Short mmCIF file of C-alpha atoms and ligand atoms in Angstrom, two decimals:
data_model
loop_
_atom_site.label_atom_id
_atom_site.label_comp_id
_atom_site.label_asym_id
_atom_site.label_seq_id
_atom_site.Cartn_x
_atom_site.Cartn_y
_atom_site.Cartn_z
CA MET M 9 86.25 90.54 105.84
CA SER M 10 82.29 91.48 107.38
CA ALA M 11 79.11 90.11 106.19
CA VAL M 12 75.84 92.21 106.22
CA GLN M 13 76.49 94.53 109.82
CA PRO M 14 73.41 96.33 111.30
CA ALA M 15 73.16 99.87 110.66
CA ASN M 16 75.70 102.69 112.59
CA THR M 17 77.78 100.01 114.14
CA TYR M 18 81.83 99.32 113.68
CA GLN M 19 83.44 97.80 110.49
CA PRO M 20 86.76 96.08 111.99
CA LYS M 21 89.14 97.64 109.73
CA GLY M 22 92.75 94.93 111.58
CA MET M 23 94.37 94.95 114.61
CA LEU M 24 95.45 97.72 115.81
CA ILE M 25 99.76 97.50 115.77
CA ASP M 26 101.78 100.57 115.16
CA GLY M 27 99.49 102.60 114.01
CA LYS M 28 98.26 100.41 111.29
CA TRP M 29 95.57 98.66 110.96
CA VAL M 30 96.11 94.52 110.17
CA GLY M 31 95.78 91.76 110.38
CA SER M 32 97.64 88.25 111.66
CA ALA M 33 101.19 87.74 110.79
CA SER M 34 100.33 84.14 109.59
CA GLY M 35 96.96 85.53 107.58
CA ALA M 36 94.24 83.34 110.18
CA HIS M 37 90.95 84.95 111.38
CA PHE M 38 88.34 84.26 114.05
CA THR M 39 84.52 84.70 113.95
CA VAL M 40 82.31 87.38 115.33
CA GLU M 41 79.04 85.78 116.39
CA ASN M 42 76.00 88.65 117.05
CA PRO M 43 74.85 85.30 120.92
CA ALA M 44 71.53 87.20 120.23
CA ARG M 45 70.92 85.18 115.89
CA ARG M 46 73.58 83.33 116.77
CA LYS M 47 75.22 84.53 113.43
CA PRO M 48 77.68 85.39 112.16
CA ILE M 49 78.89 89.52 112.64
CA VAL M 50 82.04 89.74 111.46
CA ASP M 51 85.95 87.50 110.67
CA VAL M 52 88.86 89.03 113.40
CA PRO M 53 92.39 88.74 112.80
CA ARG M 54 93.93 86.00 115.26
CA ALA M 55 97.11 86.89 117.15
CA ALA M 56 99.84 84.92 117.44
CA ALA M 57 102.98 85.33 119.71
CA ALA M 58 104.47 86.90 116.50
CA ASP M 59 102.02 90.11 115.87
CA VAL M 60 102.47 89.93 120.41
CA ASP M 61 106.13 90.50 119.33
CA ALA M 62 105.47 92.57 116.86
CA ALA M 63 102.67 95.22 119.56
CA VAL M 64 105.77 94.61 122.44
CA ASP M 65 108.16 95.94 119.50
CA ALA M 66 105.92 98.92 118.62
CA ALA M 67 105.02 99.72 122.35
CA GLU M 68 108.54 99.33 122.47
CA ARG M 69 109.50 102.24 120.41
CA ALA M 70 107.93 104.79 121.47
CA PHE M 71 107.88 103.84 125.26
CA ALA M 72 111.31 106.08 125.07
CA SER M 73 109.53 109.52 124.04
CA TRP M 74 105.90 108.80 125.27
CA LYS M 75 107.39 108.85 128.22
CA LYS M 76 108.83 112.14 127.75
CA VAL M 77 105.67 113.79 127.57
CA VAL M 78 105.06 116.19 130.23
CA PRO M 79 101.96 114.26 131.90
CA ARG M 80 99.44 117.19 130.90
CA GLU M 81 99.56 116.36 127.71
CA ARG M 82 99.07 113.31 127.85
CA GLY M 83 96.15 113.57 129.79
CA LYS M 84 94.87 116.18 127.33
CA LEU M 85 95.99 114.13 124.27
CA LEU M 86 93.07 111.82 126.72
CA LEU M 87 90.39 114.69 127.08
CA LYS M 88 89.60 114.95 123.71
CA ILE M 89 89.90 111.11 123.77
CA ALA M 90 86.62 110.92 126.06
CA GLU M 91 84.85 114.01 123.73
CA ALA M 92 85.69 112.44 120.59
CA ILE M 93 84.33 108.45 121.91
CA GLN M 94 81.62 111.23 123.50
CA ALA M 95 80.61 112.49 119.77
CA ARG M 96 79.57 108.67 118.61
CA SER M 97 78.34 107.47 121.86
CA GLU M 98 76.23 105.91 119.65
CA GLU M 99 77.45 103.83 116.87
CA LEU M 100 80.17 102.59 120.60
CA ALA M 101 76.97 101.49 122.29
CA ARG M 102 75.40 99.46 119.00
CA THR M 103 78.44 98.35 118.59
CA ILE M 104 78.09 96.82 122.34
CA ALA M 105 75.31 95.46 121.96
CA LEU M 106 75.65 93.79 118.99
CA GLU M 107 78.39 91.25 119.58
CA THR M 108 77.98 91.17 123.28
CA GLY M 109 74.51 90.95 123.41
CA ASN M 110 73.57 93.32 126.20
CA ALA M 111 70.56 95.73 125.90
CA LEU M 112 71.51 98.58 123.97
CA ARG M 113 68.78 100.86 126.40
CA THR M 114 69.61 99.53 129.93
CA GLN M 115 73.57 98.46 129.05
CA ALA M 116 75.60 98.52 126.67
CA ARG M 117 74.57 103.34 125.94
CA GLY M 118 75.55 102.91 130.34
CA GLU M 119 79.02 101.60 128.73
CA ALA M 120 79.12 103.51 125.95
CA ASN M 121 78.83 106.74 128.23
CA MET M 122 80.81 105.70 131.10
CA THR M 123 83.47 104.39 128.89
CA ALA M 124 84.02 108.67 127.57
CA ASP M 125 84.19 109.60 132.08
CA ILE M 126 87.06 106.66 132.51
CA PHE M 127 89.14 108.97 130.36
CA ARG M 128 87.52 112.08 130.62
CA TYR M 129 88.32 111.22 135.05
CA PHE M 130 92.07 110.35 134.23
CA GLY M 131 92.55 112.93 131.68
CA GLY M 132 91.57 115.06 134.62
CA LEU M 133 94.83 113.86 137.36
CA ALA M 134 97.33 113.63 134.61
CA SER M 135 98.92 116.38 136.80
CA GLU M 136 98.40 114.18 140.11
CA LEU M 137 101.50 111.86 138.48
CA LYS M 138 103.35 113.47 141.68
CA GLY M 139 105.87 112.23 143.99
CA GLU M 140 106.46 113.45 147.70
CA THR M 141 109.79 114.85 148.86
CA VAL M 142 111.57 113.59 152.23
CA PRO M 143 112.69 115.44 155.69
CA LEU M 144 116.59 113.71 155.66
CA GLY M 145 118.26 116.19 157.26
CA GLU M 146 119.34 119.45 156.64
CA HIS M 147 121.22 118.71 153.94
CA VAL M 148 120.16 115.55 152.40
CA LEU M 149 117.38 116.32 149.18
CA SER M 150 115.60 113.38 148.77
CA TYR M 151 111.88 113.56 146.57
CA THR M 152 110.92 110.81 144.95
CA ARG M 153 109.37 110.15 141.16
CA ARG M 154 106.87 108.37 140.41
CA GLU M 155 107.80 106.80 137.04
CA PRO M 156 105.90 104.70 133.85
CA ILE M 157 106.98 100.96 134.29
CA GLY M 158 107.08 100.52 130.82
CA VAL M 159 104.71 97.97 128.22
CA VAL M 160 101.76 97.18 129.48
CA GLY M 161 100.10 93.88 128.83
CA ALA M 162 96.60 93.95 128.96
CA ILE M 163 94.36 90.67 129.45
CA ILE M 164 90.29 92.06 128.70
CA PRO M 165 86.62 89.79 129.12
CA TRP M 166 83.74 90.05 127.32
CA ASN M 167 80.95 91.29 129.25
CA ALA M 168 81.73 94.57 129.54
CA PRO M 169 84.58 94.52 127.23
CA VAL M 170 84.95 98.65 125.95
CA MET M 171 85.09 99.63 130.16
CA LEU M 172 86.61 97.92 130.90
CA GLY M 173 89.39 98.75 128.33
CA ALA M 174 88.80 101.97 129.25
CA LEU M 175 90.10 100.76 132.20
CA LYS M 176 93.38 99.89 131.66
CA ILE M 177 94.05 102.39 128.96
CA ALA M 178 93.79 105.35 130.20
CA PRO M 179 95.54 104.80 133.42
CA ALA M 180 98.53 103.17 131.81
CA LEU M 181 98.71 105.82 129.03
CA CYS M 182 98.05 108.87 131.73
CA ALA M 183 101.24 107.44 133.76
CA GLY M 184 102.89 107.68 130.74
CA ASN M 185 103.34 103.64 129.54
CA VAL M 186 102.78 102.19 125.91
CA MET M 187 99.90 99.26 125.68
CA VAL M 188 99.55 95.96 124.12
CA MET M 189 96.19 94.59 124.72
CA LYS M 190 94.60 91.51 123.59
CA THR M 191 89.93 91.93 123.73
CA ALA M 192 88.22 88.49 124.80
CA GLU M 193 87.40 86.50 121.81
CA ASP M 194 83.78 86.70 121.15
CA ALA M 195 83.59 90.86 121.83
CA PRO M 196 86.55 92.43 120.09
CA MET M 197 84.43 94.85 117.98
CA GLY M 198 83.84 97.53 120.71
CA VAL M 199 86.90 97.54 121.82
CA LEU M 200 88.77 97.91 118.22
CA MET M 201 86.29 101.17 117.68
CA MET M 202 88.34 102.67 120.64
CA ALA M 203 91.21 101.97 120.24
CA ASP M 204 90.94 103.52 116.51
CA ILE M 205 89.28 106.88 118.54
CA CYS M 206 92.46 106.71 120.56
CA GLN M 207 94.32 106.40 117.18
CA GLU M 208 93.71 108.98 115.97
CA PHE M 209 95.41 111.61 119.10
CA LEU M 210 97.96 109.59 119.97
CA PRO M 211 101.12 107.65 119.15
CA ALA M 212 101.65 105.24 116.89
CA GLY M 213 102.01 102.76 119.02
CA VAL M 214 101.80 104.31 122.32
CA LEU M 215 98.45 101.96 122.34
CA ASN M 216 98.12 98.76 120.43
CA VAL M 217 95.68 96.16 120.07
CA LEU M 218 95.34 92.39 119.23
CA THR M 219 92.35 90.55 119.02
CA GLY M 220 92.53 87.00 119.44
CA TYR M 221 93.01 83.90 121.76
CA GLY M 222 93.73 83.88 124.95
CA PRO M 223 95.45 80.73 125.99
CA GLU M 224 97.17 81.94 121.86
CA ALA M 225 97.16 85.93 122.18
CA GLY M 226 97.40 86.44 125.83
CA ALA M 227 99.80 83.66 127.32
CA ALA M 228 102.30 85.24 124.61
CA ILE M 229 101.50 88.38 126.42
CA ALA M 230 100.89 86.94 129.54
CA ASN M 231 104.76 85.23 129.11
CA HIS M 232 106.42 88.46 127.41
CA PRO M 233 110.30 88.75 128.13
CA LYS M 234 109.62 92.59 127.65
CA ILE M 235 106.06 93.30 128.87
CA ARG M 236 107.21 95.26 132.13
CA LYS M 237 103.36 95.02 133.52
CA LEU M 238 100.46 92.82 133.74
CA SER M 239 96.98 93.75 133.94
CA PHE M 240 94.04 91.61 133.57
CA THR M 241 90.21 91.27 133.71
CA GLY M 242 89.00 88.06 134.06
CA SER M 243 87.72 84.25 136.21
CA THR M 244 89.60 83.75 139.55
CA GLU M 245 91.44 80.68 137.13
CA VAL M 246 93.12 82.70 134.09
CA GLY M 247 93.91 84.90 137.08
CA LYS M 248 96.07 82.71 138.12
CA ILE M 249 97.61 81.49 135.26
CA ILE M 250 98.32 84.72 134.71
CA MET M 251 101.03 85.74 137.83
CA ARG M 252 102.40 82.33 137.46
CA ALA M 253 104.19 84.19 134.33
CA ALA M 254 103.83 87.63 136.59
CA ALA M 255 105.92 85.62 138.69
CA GLU M 256 108.59 84.37 136.27
CA ARG M 257 109.31 87.69 135.26
CA ILE M 258 109.01 89.61 138.91
CA VAL M 259 106.65 91.69 137.17
CA PRO M 260 103.70 93.54 139.03
CA VAL M 261 100.46 92.76 137.86
CA SER M 262 97.33 93.94 139.01
CA LEU M 263 94.23 91.07 138.78
CA GLU M 264 89.91 91.35 138.68
CA LEU M 265 88.72 88.40 138.94
CA GLY M 266 85.10 86.35 139.49
CA GLY M 267 82.96 87.35 142.47
CA LYS M 268 79.85 85.03 144.23
CA SER M 269 78.71 88.66 146.12
CA PRO M 270 75.86 89.24 149.42
CA SER M 271 72.94 90.41 149.41
CA ILE M 272 71.94 91.36 153.05
CA VAL M 273 68.45 92.68 153.66
CA TYR M 274 67.15 92.96 156.49
CA PRO M 275 63.80 92.84 157.69
CA ASP M 276 63.13 96.29 157.45
CA ALA M 277 63.91 96.44 154.39
CA ASP M 278 60.81 94.61 152.63
CA GLU M 279 60.72 97.30 150.35
CA ASP M 280 59.84 97.95 146.87
CA TRP M 281 63.51 99.73 146.75
CA ALA M 282 65.06 97.01 147.74
CA VAL M 283 63.42 94.23 145.38
CA ASP M 284 64.73 97.05 142.28
CA GLY M 285 67.84 98.10 144.36
CA ILE M 286 68.30 93.63 143.91
CA ILE M 287 67.24 93.18 140.47
CA ASN M 288 69.73 95.81 140.16
CA ALA M 289 72.45 94.12 142.41
CA MET M 290 71.95 91.47 140.77
CA ARG M 291 72.39 93.16 137.22
CA PHE M 292 69.72 91.10 135.76
CA THR M 293 69.67 93.13 132.84
CA ARG M 294 72.87 92.33 132.64
CA GLN M 295 72.21 88.65 132.73
CA SER M 296 74.36 88.38 135.88
CA GLN M 297 77.48 88.84 133.64
CA SER M 298 79.00 90.99 136.09
CA CYS M 299 81.76 89.46 138.68
CA THR M 300 80.28 92.22 140.96
CA ALA M 301 76.34 90.15 140.19
CA GLY M 302 74.79 90.20 144.41
CA SER M 303 74.37 86.64 143.05
CA ARG M 304 73.83 85.70 147.43
CA LEU M 305 70.70 87.03 148.68
CA PHE M 306 70.96 86.15 152.49
CA LEU M 307 66.95 87.41 153.41
CA HIS M 308 66.14 87.78 157.10
CA GLU M 309 64.13 84.55 157.90
CA ASP M 310 60.75 86.67 158.81
CA ILE M 311 59.90 88.52 155.17
CA PHE M 312 61.53 85.47 153.13
CA ASP M 313 58.19 84.49 151.26
CA SER M 314 56.98 88.28 150.37
CA PHE M 315 60.28 89.89 149.54
CA LEU M 316 60.84 87.26 146.90
CA LYS M 317 56.88 88.04 145.93
CA LYS M 318 57.87 91.54 144.91
CA LEU M 319 61.35 89.79 143.05
CA GLU M 320 59.21 87.46 141.21
CA LYS M 321 57.00 90.58 139.53
CA LYS M 322 58.84 93.31 138.76
CA THR M 323 61.46 90.32 138.06
CA THR M 324 58.83 89.01 135.26
CA ALA M 325 58.32 92.49 133.57
CA LEU M 326 61.60 92.83 132.76
CA LYS M 327 61.18 92.17 128.98
CA ILE M 328 63.59 89.57 127.55
CA GLY M 329 64.36 90.48 123.79
CA ASP M 330 67.24 91.89 120.77
CA PRO M 331 69.43 93.57 122.21
CA LEU M 332 69.20 96.43 120.07
CA ASP M 333 65.26 96.52 119.94
CA GLU M 334 64.69 99.49 122.57
CA ALA M 335 61.94 97.11 124.71
CA SER M 336 64.51 95.03 125.47
CA ASP M 337 64.63 95.26 129.29
CA ILE M 338 67.28 92.42 129.49
CA GLY M 339 69.12 90.52 126.31
CA THR M 340 71.58 87.14 125.96
CA ILE M 341 74.28 85.07 126.89
CA ILE M 342 77.60 86.28 125.30
CA ASN M 343 77.81 82.55 123.23
CA ASN M 344 76.95 78.65 123.79
CA LYS M 345 80.07 77.80 126.97
CA GLN M 346 78.64 80.82 129.02
CA TYR M 347 74.33 79.08 127.62
CA THR M 348 74.83 75.23 128.66
CA LYS M 349 76.83 76.18 131.48
CA VAL M 350 74.09 78.24 133.06
CA CYS M 351 71.95 76.04 131.44
CA LYS M 352 73.32 73.08 133.46
CA TYR M 353 73.44 74.91 136.77
CA VAL M 354 69.89 75.36 136.41
CA GLN M 355 68.78 71.89 135.14
CA ASP M 356 71.55 71.31 138.76
CA GLY M 357 68.90 73.53 141.44
CA LEU M 358 65.60 72.02 138.68
CA ASP M 359 67.68 68.13 140.43
CA ARG M 360 67.70 69.54 143.62
CA SER M 361 64.58 67.48 145.85
CA ASP M 362 65.53 70.34 149.06
CA ALA M 363 66.42 73.08 146.26
CA LYS M 364 62.92 75.31 145.50
CA LEU M 365 62.54 76.80 142.51
CA VAL M 366 60.30 80.85 143.20
CA PHE M 367 61.21 81.67 139.27
CA GLY M 368 62.35 80.72 135.77
CA GLY M 369 64.35 77.59 134.70
CA LEU M 370 65.17 76.42 132.09
CA PRO M 371 64.98 78.74 128.47
CA PRO M 372 62.32 78.25 126.01
CA LYS M 373 63.76 75.41 123.23
CA THR M 374 61.24 76.69 121.02
CA GLY M 375 59.59 80.96 120.18
CA PRO M 376 61.96 83.81 119.09
CA LEU M 377 63.56 83.54 122.10
CA SER M 378 65.79 80.39 121.44
CA GLU M 379 67.03 82.06 118.88
CA GLY M 380 69.75 83.73 120.07
CA TYR M 381 71.44 82.67 123.28
CA PHE M 382 68.29 84.01 125.69
CA THR M 383 68.38 82.55 129.00
CA ILE M 384 65.61 84.15 131.61
CA PRO M 385 66.10 84.83 135.32
CA THR M 386 65.93 82.57 137.53
CA VAL M 387 65.62 82.91 141.45
CA PHE M 388 66.00 79.32 144.01
CA ALA M 389 65.34 79.24 147.32
CA ASP M 390 65.91 76.43 150.77
CA ARG M 391 68.60 75.81 150.68
CA SER M 392 71.78 77.27 152.60
CA ASN M 393 75.31 78.39 151.21
CA ASP M 394 76.68 75.57 151.30
CA TRP M 395 75.73 73.63 147.71
CA ARG M 396 77.17 74.72 144.75
CA LEU M 397 74.21 77.00 143.15
CA ALA M 398 75.91 79.60 146.39
CA ARG M 399 79.72 79.17 145.97
CA GLU M 400 80.73 78.95 142.49
CA GLU M 401 80.34 81.84 140.17
CA ILE M 402 77.16 80.98 137.25
CA PHE M 403 77.88 85.06 135.51
CA GLY M 404 74.85 84.15 134.33
CA PRO M 405 71.20 85.35 136.06
CA VAL M 406 70.73 82.65 138.69
CA LEU M 407 70.03 84.11 141.44
CA VAL M 408 70.18 82.01 145.61
CA ALA M 409 67.90 83.15 147.77
CA ILE M 410 69.07 82.35 152.29
CA ARG M 411 66.99 82.43 154.97
CA TRP M 412 68.80 84.17 157.88
CA SER M 413 68.19 85.19 161.79
CA ASP M 414 70.48 86.10 163.38
CA GLU M 415 72.94 89.32 162.10
CA ALA M 416 76.50 86.84 163.07
CA GLU M 417 75.27 84.49 161.16
CA ALA M 418 73.69 86.21 158.18
CA ILE M 419 78.28 87.68 157.99
CA ARG M 420 79.69 84.70 158.59
CA MET M 421 78.00 83.15 155.47
CA ALA M 422 78.58 86.23 153.54
CA ASN M 423 81.81 85.12 154.27
CA ASP M 424 82.37 81.74 153.65
CA SER M 425 82.70 82.42 150.15
CA HIS M 426 86.77 81.98 148.29
CA TYR M 427 85.54 85.43 146.49
CA GLY M 428 85.31 89.00 147.84
CA LEU M 429 84.38 91.29 145.20
CA ALA M 430 81.18 93.12 146.21
CA ALA M 431 78.57 93.66 149.37
CA TYR M 432 75.58 95.04 149.56
CA VAL M 433 73.42 95.42 152.36
CA TRP M 434 69.48 96.79 152.76
CA THR M 435 67.92 98.55 155.91
CA HIS M 436 66.94 102.07 157.45
CA ASP M 437 69.00 101.20 160.49
CA ILE M 438 72.09 102.81 159.13
CA GLY M 439 73.91 101.57 162.23
CA LYS M 440 73.84 98.08 161.47
CA GLY M 441 74.23 98.96 158.07
CA LEU M 442 77.43 100.41 158.20
CA ARG M 443 78.46 97.78 161.44
CA ALA M 444 77.71 94.34 158.02
CA ALA M 445 80.05 96.81 156.08
CA HIS M 446 82.57 96.57 158.10
CA ALA M 447 82.01 93.52 158.73
CA ILE M 448 81.30 91.73 155.19
CA GLU M 449 85.44 90.64 152.92
CA SER M 450 85.08 92.29 150.35
CA GLY M 451 86.73 95.36 148.08
CA TRP M 452 83.85 96.92 147.95
CA VAL M 453 79.73 97.21 149.94
CA GLN M 454 76.69 99.42 148.39
CA VAL M 455 74.19 100.27 151.55
CA ASN M 456 71.01 100.30 150.23
CA GLN M 457 72.14 100.69 146.39
CA GLY M 458 72.96 97.92 144.23
CA GLY M 459 74.83 100.71 140.88
CA GLY M 460 77.99 100.10 138.86
CA GLN M 461 81.20 101.35 139.41
CA THR M 462 82.22 105.71 138.97
CA PRO M 463 84.63 106.89 138.42
CA GLY M 464 87.39 107.94 141.56
CA MET M 465 86.13 105.24 143.75
CA SER M 466 88.87 102.10 144.59
CA TYR M 467 87.91 98.39 142.91
CA GLY M 468 88.56 95.68 143.39
CA GLY M 469 88.62 92.47 145.47
CA TYR M 470 89.80 90.31 148.60
CA LYS M 471 90.77 87.11 148.61
CA GLN M 472 90.46 85.95 144.77
CA SER M 473 88.66 88.79 143.09
CA GLY M 474 91.61 90.18 143.15
CA LEU M 475 95.02 92.03 143.47
CA GLY M 476 94.85 95.32 143.25
CA ARG M 477 92.54 98.50 142.78
CA GLU M 478 91.71 100.74 139.28
CA PHE M 479 88.74 103.87 138.43
CA SER M 480 90.52 105.55 140.97
CA LEU M 481 93.48 108.35 141.29
CA GLU M 482 95.52 105.53 143.46
CA GLY M 483 94.48 102.73 141.30
CA MET M 484 96.22 104.42 138.21
CA LEU M 485 99.14 105.17 140.47
CA ASP M 486 99.60 101.86 142.83
CA SER M 487 98.67 100.29 139.25
CA PHE M 488 100.80 101.71 136.74
CA THR M 489 102.95 104.24 138.01
CA GLN M 490 106.69 102.83 140.34
CA ARG M 491 108.21 105.25 142.72
CA LYS M 492 111.82 106.08 141.94
CA SER M 493 113.78 108.16 144.80
CA VAL M 494 116.35 111.31 143.96
CA THR M 495 118.68 111.22 147.25
CA VAL M 496 120.54 114.74 146.98
CA ASN M 497 123.86 115.48 149.11
CA LEU M 498 123.77 120.09 149.44
CA ALA M 499 126.37 119.35 151.02
CA VAL M 500 129.19 119.09 148.58
P1 ADP O 7 85.50 85.11 130.88
O1 ADP O 7 85.17 83.85 129.76
O2 ADP O 7 85.38 85.47 132.19
O3 ADP O 7 85.85 86.34 129.69
P2 ADP O 7 88.39 84.23 130.84
O4 ADP O 7 89.16 84.57 131.82
O5 ADP O 7 87.68 82.66 130.34
O6 ADP O 7 86.92 84.85 131.20
O7 ADP O 7 89.04 85.75 130.04
C1 ADP O 7 89.27 86.74 130.10
C2 ADP O 7 90.85 86.75 129.24
O8 ADP O 7 91.65 86.57 129.06
C3 ADP O 7 89.91 86.45 127.59
O9 ADP O 7 90.63 87.91 127.18
C4 ADP O 7 90.81 85.30 127.46
O10 ADP O 7 91.18 85.09 125.99
C5 ADP O 7 92.04 85.05 127.77
N1 ADP O 7 92.82 84.39 128.45
C6 ADP O 7 91.65 83.00 128.66
N2 ADP O 7 92.92 82.30 129.04
C7 ADP O 7 93.91 82.68 128.82
C8 ADP O 7 95.41 81.92 129.19
N3 ADP O 7 95.71 80.88 129.49
N4 ADP O 7 96.41 82.82 128.84
C9 ADP O 7 95.97 84.31 128.84
N5 ADP O 7 94.96 85.04 128.38
C10 ADP O 7 94.00 83.72 128.65
#
C-alpha cells in the first residue's frame, strides 16, 4: 500500500470497521502527500456510503453492550489508551509531522503528548456522569440519569488532526457512546495510529475510523439516519452543511468552526514577553493553521512601530524547514490548495497601495523551501479592520496590524467579525485587561498569554465560530449525554 516512509512513522493498515482493518467496499483509495516534499507517502481507502453503513451498523451493535459498561470501567480503558499513546508518542509525533507538515519539535510532539493527556483527563472523569435528585415532594422520587446518545458521527480537519480527533473520541466513549469518525483527506495517518492503539483496548465496533473525502464519506455520515449525534470540527462553510443535515433529522450537533481572533495590545505592553506571546497566539510555528490564531493585531498607536519592529526581529529569527528536522521552528502548509489560497491573500496585500508590508511576502520560488508548501510569516499594516485580509480566515501566516487610540474603538473593531472563537489582551493593568476580556465577544479570551487549550477548560465559539464546548467535563456532559428524568410515586 505504501511508498518508502521515514523511520519511526506509522504505516496505515486500512480503515477500522468493527475491529478490523479493511479497504473500501468499492476498492477505491487515494494518496496522502508529504507537504514538505510534494511527494506521495501512502494510499488509504476512499470510503463512501457503503462503508459508512458498515461502520454505523458495527457501532450500533457495539452500543448495546458498551453503554452498559460501568462508567469507571470505561474510564479505566481510556486511561490505558492514554498510557499506550504516551509510550508511542514519538512515533505518533513523527507521523503527524510527516503528513501535516507541522514541525516536530515545536508542534507535533506537543500534539502527541496532548492527545495522551486528553485520554487521561476524560478517563478520570468517568464517575462524573452523575444525575441529580429533584425535590418534588415527600412521596415522589425524581432523579435524572445521564445516558449516552448512541452512534456519534465525527468529522475532523487536518490542522491538529490527532488532538482534535481525541477530543471527540475520549469524551464520547467515556459517556458510553460509540463512534464513526472520518479523518481529513490530507491527514489520516496519525488518527489511524491513534485508532490502532484504541483498538487494542476497546471492544470491536465501539470506535470506527474511516478515511475518505468530505462530500462523499463525510456527507454520508452527516446524513446517516442511524447516527444520533454529529460532532464536527472544520470550516464554518462546511459546518453549515453539517447543521442543515442535522436539522433534517433533529439530531444534536456540536460545531467547532473558524475564527479571526483579535489580539489587543495596550501601550504598556510594548515589551518582549508580549511579542513572544503574539507570535505564540498567531501560531506562526503552526503556519497559523489554527482556528484560534490571533490574526488581527490591534496595536495602540503609541507603540505601533516599535512593537512591529520587535515582532519582525523575533519572527524572522524563526527557522523554516523540513518538519521532521529538529532545527525547524516552522513547517509547511498542508496542501497545494491551501498554499495557493494563502499566496493569493499575500498577493492581495502586496497589490494594495494603501497597505504596507511590514515583513514577509510571497514564498521563495527557488531553493529548498520551494520543494514543499512552505510559506513565510507575513505582516501587513496601515489598513483598518474592514479589508478582506482583516475579515476572512486565511489559515496561513498572514497577520494584519491595525492601529487604535481609543479603547472602546479597539473593542468595537475586535467584535466587528462574524467569528468569535478566541481573543488575546495584553497589558500590565489587570483591571483593563479583564474589562476588555469581558467586553470581547469570544468563547475564549486569554490575558497576557497566547497558548493553546488545556483539558478542563470549556472551549468553543461565539457567533459563527461554533456551537457547544469541548475539552471539559461540561463539554462531555452537554455534548455526549442526554438527560432522562425518572419520576417514581412512592405512595403506592
Ligand atoms: P478544513 O479545510 O479547514 O479542514 P473543511 O471544513 O473543508 O475544513 O474540512 C473539515 C472536514 O470536513 C474534513 O474531514 C472534510 O473532509 C470534511 N468535509 C468537507 N466537506 C464536507 C461535506 N460536504 N460534508 C461532510 N464533511 C465534509
